[in-house]
PDB file of C-alpha atoms in Angstrom:
ATOM      1  CA  MET A1193      48.321  17.684 107.433  1.00 38.00           C
ATOM      2  CA  LEU A1194      49.413  20.984 108.948  1.00 41.00           C
ATOM      3  CA  LEU A1195      47.037  20.552 111.853  1.00 44.00           C
ATOM      4  CA  GLU A1196      48.095  17.038 112.801  1.00 42.00           C
ATOM      5  CA  PRO A1197      49.575  16.886 116.282  1.00 43.00           C
ATOM      6  CA  SER A1198      53.206  15.887 116.657  1.00 42.00           C
ATOM      7  CA  PRO A1199      54.296  13.350 119.291  1.00 41.00           C
ATOM      8  CA  GLY A1200      54.718  14.942 122.698  1.00 37.00           C
ATOM      9  CA  ARG A1201      52.901  18.142 121.824  1.00 43.00           C
ATOM     10  CA  GLY A1202      50.161  19.374 124.147  1.00 52.00           C
ATOM     11  CA  SER A1203      46.725  20.624 123.215  1.00 81.00           C
ATOM     12  CA  LEU A1204      47.836  24.245 123.704  1.00 81.00           C
ATOM     13  CA  THR A1205      50.575  23.797 121.103  1.00 82.00           C
ATOM     14  CA  ARG A1206      48.156  22.244 118.639  1.00 82.00           C
ATOM     15  CA  ASN A1207      45.638  25.040 119.127  1.00 83.00           C
ATOM     16  CA  MET A1208      48.296  27.712 118.661  1.00 87.00           C
ATOM     17  CA  CYS A1209      49.435  25.920 115.518  1.00 86.00           C
ATOM     18  CA  ALA A1210      45.847  25.978 114.253  1.00 82.00           C
ATOM     19  CA  VAL A1211      45.602  29.718 114.926  1.00 86.00           C
ATOM     20  CA  ARG A1212      48.831  30.322 113.006  1.00 88.00           C
ATOM     21  CA  VAL A1213      47.799  28.177 110.036  1.00 85.00           C
ATOM     22  CA  MET A1214      44.397  29.837 109.683  1.00 86.00           C
ATOM     23  CA  TRP A1215      46.001  33.284 110.086  1.00 88.00           C
ATOM     24  CA  GLN A1216      48.483  32.496 107.316  1.00 88.00           C
ATOM     25  CA  ARG A1217      45.703  31.207 105.084  1.00 85.00           C
ATOM     26  CA  GLU A1218      43.863  34.526 105.238  1.00 82.00           C
ATOM     27  CA  LEU A1219      47.056  36.456 104.431  1.00 84.00           C
ATOM     28  CA  ILE A1220      47.730  34.165 101.464  1.00 85.00           C
ATOM     29  CA  ARG A1221      44.324  35.174 100.091  1.00 78.00           C
ATOM     30  CA  LEU A1222      45.462  38.795 100.240  1.00 75.00           C
ATOM     31  CA  SER A1223      48.876  38.175  98.664  1.00 76.00           C
ATOM     32  CA  ARG A1224      47.374  36.354  95.685  1.00 77.00           C
ATOM     33  CA  SER A1225      45.559  39.442  94.393  1.00 72.00           C
ATOM     34  CA  PRO A1226      47.760  42.521  95.014  1.00 70.00           C
ATOM     35  CA  VAL A1227      46.461  44.392  91.969  1.00 73.00           C
ATOM     36  CA  SER A1228      42.806  43.996  92.926  1.00 71.00           C
ATOM     37  CA  SER A1229      43.700  45.065  96.473  1.00 72.00           C
ATOM     38  CA  LEU A1230      45.171  48.333  95.218  1.00 76.00           C
ATOM     39  CA  VAL A1231      42.298  48.906  92.793  1.00 78.00           C
ATOM     40  CA  SER A1232      39.793  48.483  95.624  1.00 77.00           C
ATOM     41  CA  LEU A1233      41.452  51.438  97.371  1.00 83.00           C
ATOM     42  CA  LEU A1234      41.011  53.843  94.454  1.00 83.00           C
ATOM     43  CA  THR A1235      37.321  54.564  95.051  1.00 82.00           C
ATOM     44  CA  PRO A1236      37.740  55.416  98.779  1.00 84.00           C
ATOM     45  CA  LEU A1237      40.803  57.520  97.907  1.00 85.00           C
ATOM     46  CA  LEU A1238      38.895  59.481  95.273  1.00 84.00           C
ATOM     47  CA  PHE A1239      35.997  59.790  97.714  1.00 81.00           C
ATOM     48  CA  LEU A1240      38.352  61.280 100.281  1.00 84.00           C
ATOM     49  CA  LEU A1241      40.107  63.655  97.887  1.00 83.00           C
ATOM     50  CA  VAL A1242      37.181  64.816  95.740  1.00 83.00           C
ATOM     51  CA  LEU A1243      34.446  64.999  98.383  1.00 79.00           C
ATOM     52  CA  GLY A1244      36.797  66.276 101.073  1.00 76.00           C
ATOM     53  CA  THR A1245      38.337  68.970  98.874  1.00 77.00           C
ATOM     54  CA  GLY A1246      34.961  69.964  97.439  1.00 76.00           C
ATOM     55  CA  LEU A1247      33.359  70.379 100.859  1.00 71.00           C
ATOM     56  CA  ASN A1248      36.401  72.318 102.063  1.00 70.00           C
ATOM     57  CA  SER A1249      35.777  74.809  99.276  1.00 70.00           C
ATOM     58  CA  ALA A1250      32.013  74.867  99.836  1.00 64.00           C
ATOM     59  CA  THR A1251      32.379  75.596 103.557  1.00 60.00           C
ATOM     60  CA  GLY A1252      35.328  77.953 103.198  1.00 56.00           C
ATOM     61  CA  ARG A1253      37.734  75.685 105.091  1.00 54.00           C
ATOM     62  CA  THR A1254      40.768  76.484 102.977  1.00 51.00           C
ATOM     63  CA  GLY A1255      43.086  78.204 105.427  1.00 47.00           C
ATOM     64  CA  HIS A1256      45.785  76.625 107.537  1.00 45.00           C
ATOM     65  CA  ASP A1257      44.014  77.734 110.731  1.00 40.00           C
ATOM     66  CA  THR A1258      40.721  76.053 109.905  1.00 42.00           C
ATOM     67  CA  ALA A1259      39.609  72.465 110.242  1.00 52.00           C
ATOM     68  CA  ASP A1260      40.220  70.375 107.131  1.00 71.00           C
ATOM     69  CA  TYR A1261      37.157  68.352 106.170  1.00 77.00           C
ATOM     70  CA  ARG A1262      39.442  65.727 104.632  1.00 82.00           C
ATOM     71  CA  THR A1263      40.884  65.115 108.094  1.00 81.00           C
ATOM     72  CA  TYR A1264      37.353  64.737 109.406  1.00 82.00           C
ATOM     73  CA  LEU A1265      36.503  62.351 106.573  1.00 86.00           C
ATOM     74  CA  LEU A1266      39.616  60.171 106.932  1.00 88.00           C
ATOM     75  CA  PRO A1267      38.351  57.942 109.820  1.00 89.00           C
ATOM     76  CA  GLY A1268      35.131  57.251 107.930  1.00 88.00           C
ATOM     77  CA  VAL A1269      37.033  56.376 104.768  1.00 90.00           C
ATOM     78  CA  LEU A1270      39.368  54.104 106.750  1.00 91.00           C
ATOM     79  CA  THR A1271      36.303  52.360 108.168  1.00 89.00           C
ATOM     80  CA  MET A1272      34.950  51.827 104.659  1.00 86.00           C
ATOM     81  CA  VAL A1273      38.326  50.478 103.489  1.00 88.00           C
ATOM     82  CA  VAL A1274      38.718  47.903 106.264  1.00 87.00           C
ATOM     83  CA  LEU A1275      35.089  46.796 106.103  1.00 84.00           C
ATOM     84  CA  SER A1276      35.507  45.070 102.750  1.00 80.00           C
ATOM     85  CA  PRO A1277      38.338  42.620 103.613  1.00 79.00           C
ATOM     86  CA  ALA A1278      36.802  42.010 107.030  1.00 77.00           C
ATOM     87  CA  VAL A1279      33.452  41.075 105.474  1.00 78.00           C
ATOM     88  CA  ASN A1280      35.251  38.949 102.872  1.00 80.00           C
ATOM     89  CA  THR A1281      36.470  36.792 105.738  1.00 82.00           C
ATOM     90  CA  GLY A1282      32.863  35.923 106.470  1.00 83.00           C
ATOM     91  CA  VAL A1283      32.279  35.201 102.786  1.00 81.00           C
ATOM     92  CA  SER A1284      35.233  32.803 102.806  1.00 81.00           C
ATOM     93  CA  ILE A1285      33.742  30.918 105.773  1.00 82.00           C
ATOM     94  CA  VAL A1286      30.439  30.479 103.950  1.00 81.00           C
ATOM     95  CA  TRP A1287      32.295  29.434 100.788  1.00 81.00           C
ATOM     96  CA  ASP A1288      34.460  26.934 102.697  1.00 76.00           C
ATOM     97  CA  ARG A1289      31.261  25.321 103.963  1.00 72.00           C
ATOM     98  CA  HIS A1290      30.189  24.596 100.383  1.00 70.00           C
ATOM     99  CA  ALA A1291      33.686  23.708  99.135  1.00 69.00           C
ATOM    100  CA  GLY A1292      34.187  21.064 101.816  1.00 64.00           C
ATOM    101  CA  PHE A1293      37.102  22.705 103.602  1.00 69.00           C
ATOM    102  CA  LEU A1294      34.900  23.421 106.593  1.00 66.00           C
ATOM    103  CA  ARG A1295      34.327  19.701 107.082  1.00 68.00           C
ATOM    104  CA  GLU A1296      38.081  19.140 107.167  1.00 72.00           C
ATOM    105  CA  MET A1297      38.417  21.878 109.772  1.00 70.00           C
ATOM    106  CA  LEU A1298      35.789  20.255 111.966  1.00 69.00           C
ATOM    107  CA  ILE A1299      37.639  16.946 112.225  1.00 73.00           C
ATOM    108  CA  ALA A1300      40.966  18.575 113.131  1.00 70.00           C
ATOM    109  CA  PRO A1301      42.160  17.669 116.672  1.00 76.00           C
ATOM    110  CA  VAL A1302      41.954  21.275 117.852  1.00 77.00           C
ATOM    111  CA  ARG A1303      39.361  23.509 119.447  1.00 80.00           C
ATOM    112  CA  ARG A1304      37.035  25.183 117.010  1.00 77.00           C
ATOM    113  CA  THR A1305      37.548  28.427 118.903  1.00 81.00           C
ATOM    114  CA  ALA A1306      41.192  28.279 117.824  1.00 84.00           C
ATOM    115  CA  LEU A1307      40.169  27.831 114.177  1.00 83.00           C
ATOM    116  CA  LEU A1308      37.813  30.788 114.253  1.00 85.00           C
ATOM    117  CA  SER A1309      40.337  32.890 116.171  1.00 87.00           C
ATOM    118  CA  GLY A1310      42.951  32.248 113.492  1.00 88.00           C
ATOM    119  CA  ILE A1311      40.499  33.149 110.729  1.00 88.00           C
ATOM    120  CA  CYS A1312      39.453  36.356 112.482  1.00 89.00           C
ATOM    121  CA  LEU A1313      43.034  37.364 113.291  1.00 90.00           C
ATOM    122  CA  GLY A1314      44.024  36.749 109.682  1.00 89.00           C
ATOM    123  CA  GLY A1315      41.093  38.773 108.398  1.00 88.00           C
ATOM    124  CA  ALA A1316      41.847  41.567 110.882  1.00 90.00           C
ATOM    125  CA  THR A1317      45.509  41.640 109.855  1.00 91.00           C
ATOM    126  CA  ALA A1318      44.594  41.784 106.153  1.00 88.00           C
ATOM    127  CA  ALA A1319      42.061  44.560 106.793  1.00 89.00           C
ATOM    128  CA  THR A1320      44.613  46.543 108.828  1.00 90.00           C
ATOM    129  CA  ILE A1321      47.064  46.259 105.920  1.00 90.00           C
ATOM    130  CA  TYR A1322      44.381  47.778 103.697  1.00 89.00           C
ATOM    131  CA  GLY A1323      44.103  50.660 106.152  1.00 90.00           C
ATOM    132  CA  VAL A1324      47.882  51.200 106.149  1.00 90.00           C
ATOM    133  CA  LEU A1325      47.907  51.222 102.341  1.00 89.00           C
ATOM    134  CA  MET A1326      45.131  53.816 102.372  1.00 89.00           C
ATOM    135  CA  LEU A1327      47.137  56.048 104.697  1.00 90.00           C
ATOM    136  CA  ALA A1328      50.194  55.670 102.447  1.00 89.00           C
ATOM    137  CA  LEU A1329      48.212  56.603  99.326  1.00 86.00           C
ATOM    138  CA  ALA A1330      46.627  59.625 101.016  1.00 85.00           C
ATOM    139  CA  ALA A1331      49.877  61.028 102.426  1.00 85.00           C
ATOM    140  CA  PRO A1332      51.188  62.550  99.130  1.00 84.00           C
ATOM    141  CA  PHE A1333      47.976  64.588  98.881  1.00 80.00           C
ATOM    142  CA  GLY A1334      48.553  66.329 102.199  1.00 79.00           C
ATOM    143  CA  ILE A1335      46.463  63.946 104.328  1.00 81.00           C
ATOM    144  CA  ALA A1336      49.307  62.599 106.425  1.00 77.00           C
ATOM    145  CA  VAL A1337      49.243  61.150 109.933  1.00 84.00           C
ATOM    146  CA  ALA A1338      51.784  62.501 112.411  1.00 83.00           C
ATOM    147  CA  LEU A1339      54.210  59.937 113.799  1.00 84.00           C
ATOM    148  CA  PRO A1340      52.931  60.178 117.417  1.00 85.00           C
ATOM    149  CA  GLN A1341      49.412  59.450 116.133  1.00 87.00           C
ATOM    150  CA  LEU A1342      50.409  56.495 113.950  1.00 89.00           C
ATOM    151  CA  THR A1343      50.970  53.834 116.622  1.00 90.00           C
ATOM    152  CA  PRO A1344      47.684  54.370 118.534  1.00 92.00           C
ATOM    153  CA  LEU A1345      45.825  54.633 115.213  1.00 92.00           C
ATOM    154  CA  LEU A1346      47.186  51.268 114.034  1.00 91.00           C
ATOM    155  CA  LEU A1347      46.264  49.646 117.348  1.00 92.00           C
ATOM    156  CA  GLU A1348      42.744  51.039 117.039  1.00 92.00           C
ATOM    157  CA  LEU A1349      42.515  49.778 113.455  1.00 92.00           C
ATOM    158  CA  LEU A1350      43.525  46.294 114.587  1.00 91.00           C
ATOM    159  CA  VAL A1351      40.836  46.206 117.290  1.00 93.00           C
ATOM    160  CA  ILE A1352      38.237  47.633 114.887  1.00 92.00           C
ATOM    161  CA  THR A1353      39.034  45.124 112.149  1.00 92.00           C
ATOM    162  CA  LEU A1354      38.997  42.272 114.657  1.00 92.00           C
ATOM    163  CA  MET A1355      35.513  43.378 115.695  1.00 92.00           C
ATOM    164  CA  PHE A1356      34.371  43.469 112.072  1.00 90.00           C
ATOM    165  CA  THR A1357      35.790  40.031 111.277  1.00 91.00           C
ATOM    166  CA  ALA A1358      34.308  38.526 114.455  1.00 91.00           C
ATOM    167  CA  LEU A1359      30.869  39.911 113.588  1.00 90.00           C
ATOM    168  CA  GLY A1360      31.317  38.668 110.024  1.00 88.00           C
ATOM    169  CA  ALA A1361      32.278  35.223 111.321  1.00 88.00           C
ATOM    170  CA  LEU A1362      29.223  35.162 113.579  1.00 89.00           C
ATOM    171  CA  ALA A1363      26.989  35.956 110.604  1.00 88.00           C
ATOM    172  CA  ALA A1364      28.836  33.442 108.407  1.00 86.00           C
ATOM    173  CA  VAL A1365      28.402  30.478 110.756  1.00 84.00           C
ATOM    174  CA  SER A1366      24.706  31.348 111.084  1.00 85.00           C
ATOM    175  CA  ILE A1367      23.951  31.718 107.358  1.00 83.00           C
ATOM    176  CA  GLU A1368      24.369  28.845 104.912  1.00 77.00           C
ATOM    177  CA  HIS A1369      24.115  30.546 101.528  1.00 80.00           C
ATOM    178  CA  ILE A1370      26.562  33.110 100.139  1.00 80.00           C
ATOM    179  CA  GLU A1371      23.791  35.093  98.437  1.00 81.00           C
ATOM    180  CA  THR A1372      21.882  35.410 101.710  1.00 85.00           C
ATOM    181  CA  PHE A1373      25.039  36.421 103.589  1.00 83.00           C
ATOM    182  CA  GLN A1374      25.907  39.123 101.049  1.00 81.00           C
ATOM    183  CA  ALA A1375      22.338  40.431 101.062  1.00 84.00           C
ATOM    184  CA  VAL A1376      22.223  40.642 104.857  1.00 85.00           C
ATOM    185  CA  VAL A1377      25.609  42.373 105.034  1.00 83.00           C
ATOM    186  CA  GLY A1378      24.686  44.769 102.242  1.00 82.00           C
ATOM    187  CA  ILE A1379      21.454  45.786 103.953  1.00 86.00           C
ATOM    188  CA  ALA A1380      23.152  46.215 107.345  1.00 85.00           C
ATOM    189  CA  MET A1381      26.199  48.188 106.199  1.00 84.00           C
ATOM    190  CA  MET A1382      24.403  51.223 104.754  1.00 84.00           C
ATOM    191  CA  PRO A1383      22.584  52.373 107.941  1.00 86.00           C
ATOM    192  CA  LEU A1384      25.579  51.444 110.099  1.00 87.00           C
ATOM    193  CA  VAL A1385      27.927  53.650 108.058  1.00 86.00           C
ATOM    194  CA  PHE A1386      25.560  56.611 107.832  1.00 85.00           C
ATOM    195  CA  LEU A1387      24.706  56.474 111.546  1.00 86.00           C
ATOM    196  CA  SER A1388      28.373  56.340 112.600  1.00 86.00           C
ATOM    197  CA  GLY A1389      29.324  59.971 112.019  1.00 83.00           C
ATOM    198  CA  ALA A1390      31.641  58.938 109.184  1.00 83.00           C
ATOM    199  CA  PHE A1391      30.537  61.785 106.909  1.00 83.00           C
ATOM    200  CA  PHE A1392      28.822  64.300 109.189  1.00 80.00           C
ATOM    201  CA  PRO A1393      28.572  65.022 112.943  1.00 80.00           C
ATOM    202  CA  VAL A1394      26.092  62.782 114.730  1.00 79.00           C
ATOM    203  CA  SER A1395      25.058  65.756 116.867  1.00 75.00           C
ATOM    204  CA  GLY A1396      23.125  67.038 113.842  1.00 74.00           C
ATOM    205  CA  LEU A1397      20.883  63.976 113.698  1.00 77.00           C
ATOM    206  CA  PRO A1398      17.336  64.009 115.154  1.00 80.00           C
ATOM    207  CA  GLY A1399      17.044  63.021 118.784  1.00 78.00           C
ATOM    208  CA  TRP A1400      15.097  59.852 118.015  1.00 81.00           C
ATOM    209  CA  LEU A1401      18.160  58.508 116.163  1.00 85.00           C
ATOM    210  CA  HIS A1402      20.512  59.092 119.113  1.00 84.00           C
ATOM    211  CA  GLY A1403      19.876  55.628 120.544  1.00 86.00           C
ATOM    212  CA  ALA A1404      20.706  54.021 117.188  1.00 88.00           C
ATOM    213  CA  VAL A1405      23.959  56.001 117.034  1.00 88.00           C
ATOM    214  CA  LEU A1406      24.996  54.847 120.518  1.00 90.00           C
ATOM    215  CA  ALA A1407      24.123  51.223 119.699  1.00 91.00           C
ATOM    216  CA  ASN A1408      26.141  51.362 116.467  1.00 91.00           C
ATOM    217  CA  PRO A1409      29.646  49.886 116.938  1.00 91.00           C
ATOM    218  CA  LEU A1410      30.921  51.875 113.947  1.00 91.00           C
ATOM    219  CA  SER A1411      30.173  55.080 115.889  1.00 91.00           C
ATOM    220  CA  TYR A1412      32.808  54.169 118.472  1.00 92.00           C
ATOM    221  CA  ALA A1413      35.299  53.124 115.795  1.00 92.00           C
ATOM    222  CA  VAL A1414      34.974  56.363 113.837  1.00 91.00           C
ATOM    223  CA  ASP A1415      34.957  58.584 116.932  1.00 91.00           C
ATOM    224  CA  ALA A1416      38.042  56.894 118.433  1.00 91.00           C
ATOM    225  CA  MET A1417      40.083  57.321 115.238  1.00 91.00           C
ATOM    226  CA  ARG A1418      38.875  60.892 114.714  1.00 89.00           C
ATOM    227  CA  ARG A1419      39.924  61.934 118.207  1.00 88.00           C
ATOM    228  CA  THR A1420      43.271  60.177 117.795  1.00 89.00           C
ATOM    229  CA  LEU A1421      43.876  62.137 114.588  1.00 84.00           C
ATOM    230  CA  ALA A1422      42.633  65.398 116.093  1.00 77.00           C
ATOM    231  CA  THR A1423      44.877  68.440 115.924  1.00 58.00           C
ATOM    232  CA  SER A1424      44.350  72.033 116.965  1.00 42.00           C
ATOM    233  CA  GLY A1425      42.706  72.639 113.595  1.00 45.00           C
ATOM    234  CA  SER A1426      40.142  69.871 113.932  1.00 49.00           C
ATOM    235  CA  ASP A1427      38.960  70.415 117.506  1.00 52.00           C
ATOM    236  CA  THR A1428      35.628  71.759 116.259  1.00 52.00           C
ATOM    237  CA  PHE A1429      34.976  68.417 114.592  1.00 57.00           C
ATOM    238  CA  VAL A1430      35.853  66.449 117.721  1.00 58.00           C
ATOM    239  CA  GLU A1431      33.561  68.522 119.938  1.00 57.00           C
ATOM    240  CA  SER A1432      30.576  67.318 117.906  1.00 55.00           C
ATOM    241  CA  GLY A1433      31.492  63.649 118.334  1.00 67.00           C
ATOM    242  CA  LEU A1434      29.939  60.764 120.254  1.00 76.00           C
ATOM    243  CA  ARG A1435      28.527  61.536 123.705  1.00 79.00           C
ATOM    244  CA  TRP A1436      26.776  59.612 126.451  1.00 80.00           C
ATOM    245  CA  ALA A1437      24.169  61.904 128.043  1.00 75.00           C
ATOM    246  CA  GLY A1438      26.400  64.894 127.357  1.00 76.00           C
ATOM    247  CA  TRP A1439      29.606  63.112 128.483  1.00 79.00           C
ATOM    248  CA  GLN A1440      32.266  62.258 125.937  1.00 83.00           C
ATOM    249  CA  PRO A1441      33.795  58.827 126.725  1.00 86.00           C
ATOM    250  CA  PRO A1442      37.610  58.586 126.523  1.00 89.00           C
ATOM    251  CA  VAL A1443      39.191  56.904 123.515  1.00 90.00           C
ATOM    252  CA  VAL A1444      40.450  54.035 125.675  1.00 92.00           C
ATOM    253  CA  LEU A1445      36.900  53.262 126.786  1.00 93.00           C
ATOM    254  CA  GLU A1446      35.612  53.377 123.203  1.00 92.00           C
ATOM    255  CA  VAL A1447      38.306  50.944 122.064  1.00 94.00           C
ATOM    256  CA  ALA A1448      37.540  48.734 125.076  1.00 95.00           C
ATOM    257  CA  VAL A1449      33.870  48.605 124.018  1.00 94.00           C
ATOM    258  CA  LEU A1450      34.949  47.488 120.538  1.00 94.00           C
ATOM    259  CA  GLY A1451      37.312  44.874 121.975  1.00 94.00           C
ATOM    260  CA  LEU A1452      34.594  43.506 124.270  1.00 95.00           C
ATOM    261  CA  LEU A1453      32.192  43.312 121.343  1.00 94.00           C
ATOM    262  CA  ALA A1454      34.826  41.459 119.292  1.00 93.00           C
ATOM    263  CA  LEU A1455      35.375  38.886 122.045  1.00 92.00           C
ATOM    264  CA  THR A1456      31.636  38.445 122.581  1.00 94.00           C
ATOM    265  CA  ALA A1457      31.010  37.951 118.855  1.00 91.00           C
ATOM    266  CA  LEU A1458      33.922  35.513 118.608  1.00 89.00           C
ATOM    267  CA  ALA A1459      32.642  33.493 121.568  1.00 89.00           C
ATOM    268  CA  ALA A1460      29.118  33.389 120.095  1.00 90.00           C
ATOM    269  CA  ALA A1461      30.508  32.379 116.677  1.00 88.00           C
ATOM    270  CA  ALA A1462      32.604  29.616 118.247  1.00 84.00           C
ATOM    271  CA  ARG A1463      29.570  28.316 120.133  1.00 84.00           C
ATOM    272  CA  ARG A1464      27.538  28.290 116.936  1.00 83.00           C
ATOM    273  CA  PHE A1465      30.459  26.785 114.997  1.00 77.00           C
ATOM    274  CA  SER A1466      30.755  23.929 117.505  1.00 71.00           C
ATOM    275  CA  ARG A1467      27.225  22.841 116.594  1.00 69.00           C
ATOM    276  CA  THR A1468      28.050  22.621 112.894  1.00 60.00           C
ATOM    277  CA  GLY A1469      28.178  19.108 111.651  1.00 53.00           C
TER     278      GLY A1469
END
């Protein structure tokens, strides 16, 4: 009923209404389980505090003039945090196909691109909220983000989560069974995370893995956030970041690559979605 066109409304208005409705639907999913949302943040938080503090002690990085490994680890942990709700968006698409809601979406008098865009924007917004909650929980432990860094970091998180949800949507409209989707995502996530520089500098990897690092979208996400969070004490970490033939791309270019990938994945998902009967 929410997607029915009103008299005198144009197709653009109907499509924007569809985007808003699907965006709200994804946020309602988040609001219905606030306790589980907070609990899901405990493991990454402990990972950040325990592993980060332990490696600080092991490497002797305990002074105020040295790079804090927890600061280095924060972008990787944020990536882990936002991955879960972004992937869950894909799970919901596969589930809706079995529950019958997908069929109702297909007969709505709106473009299917608008439906998928609303789903992805909702999933990206929910995932970004997870990232903000993670930053809030980490701040009392001395892992705070300076105010000038906060705005660009949130914008980067939004683009990153949109990329994740678009890729998840592309996988979801291509895979019919939830078990298969979860297996594929589970197998893909492990190498993507470890080849992104989330936990250690990618410059230390063998040369034959360099191509895989450059082809990994998570590498650009982690590197962009790490350089945004960089301070005078963490410059040594940034110097060992992502490079193209010895040249370090600017943060704006890295975010642009992620945005282009998000749009490409969304367009491919919409094309695949349009063939769903």
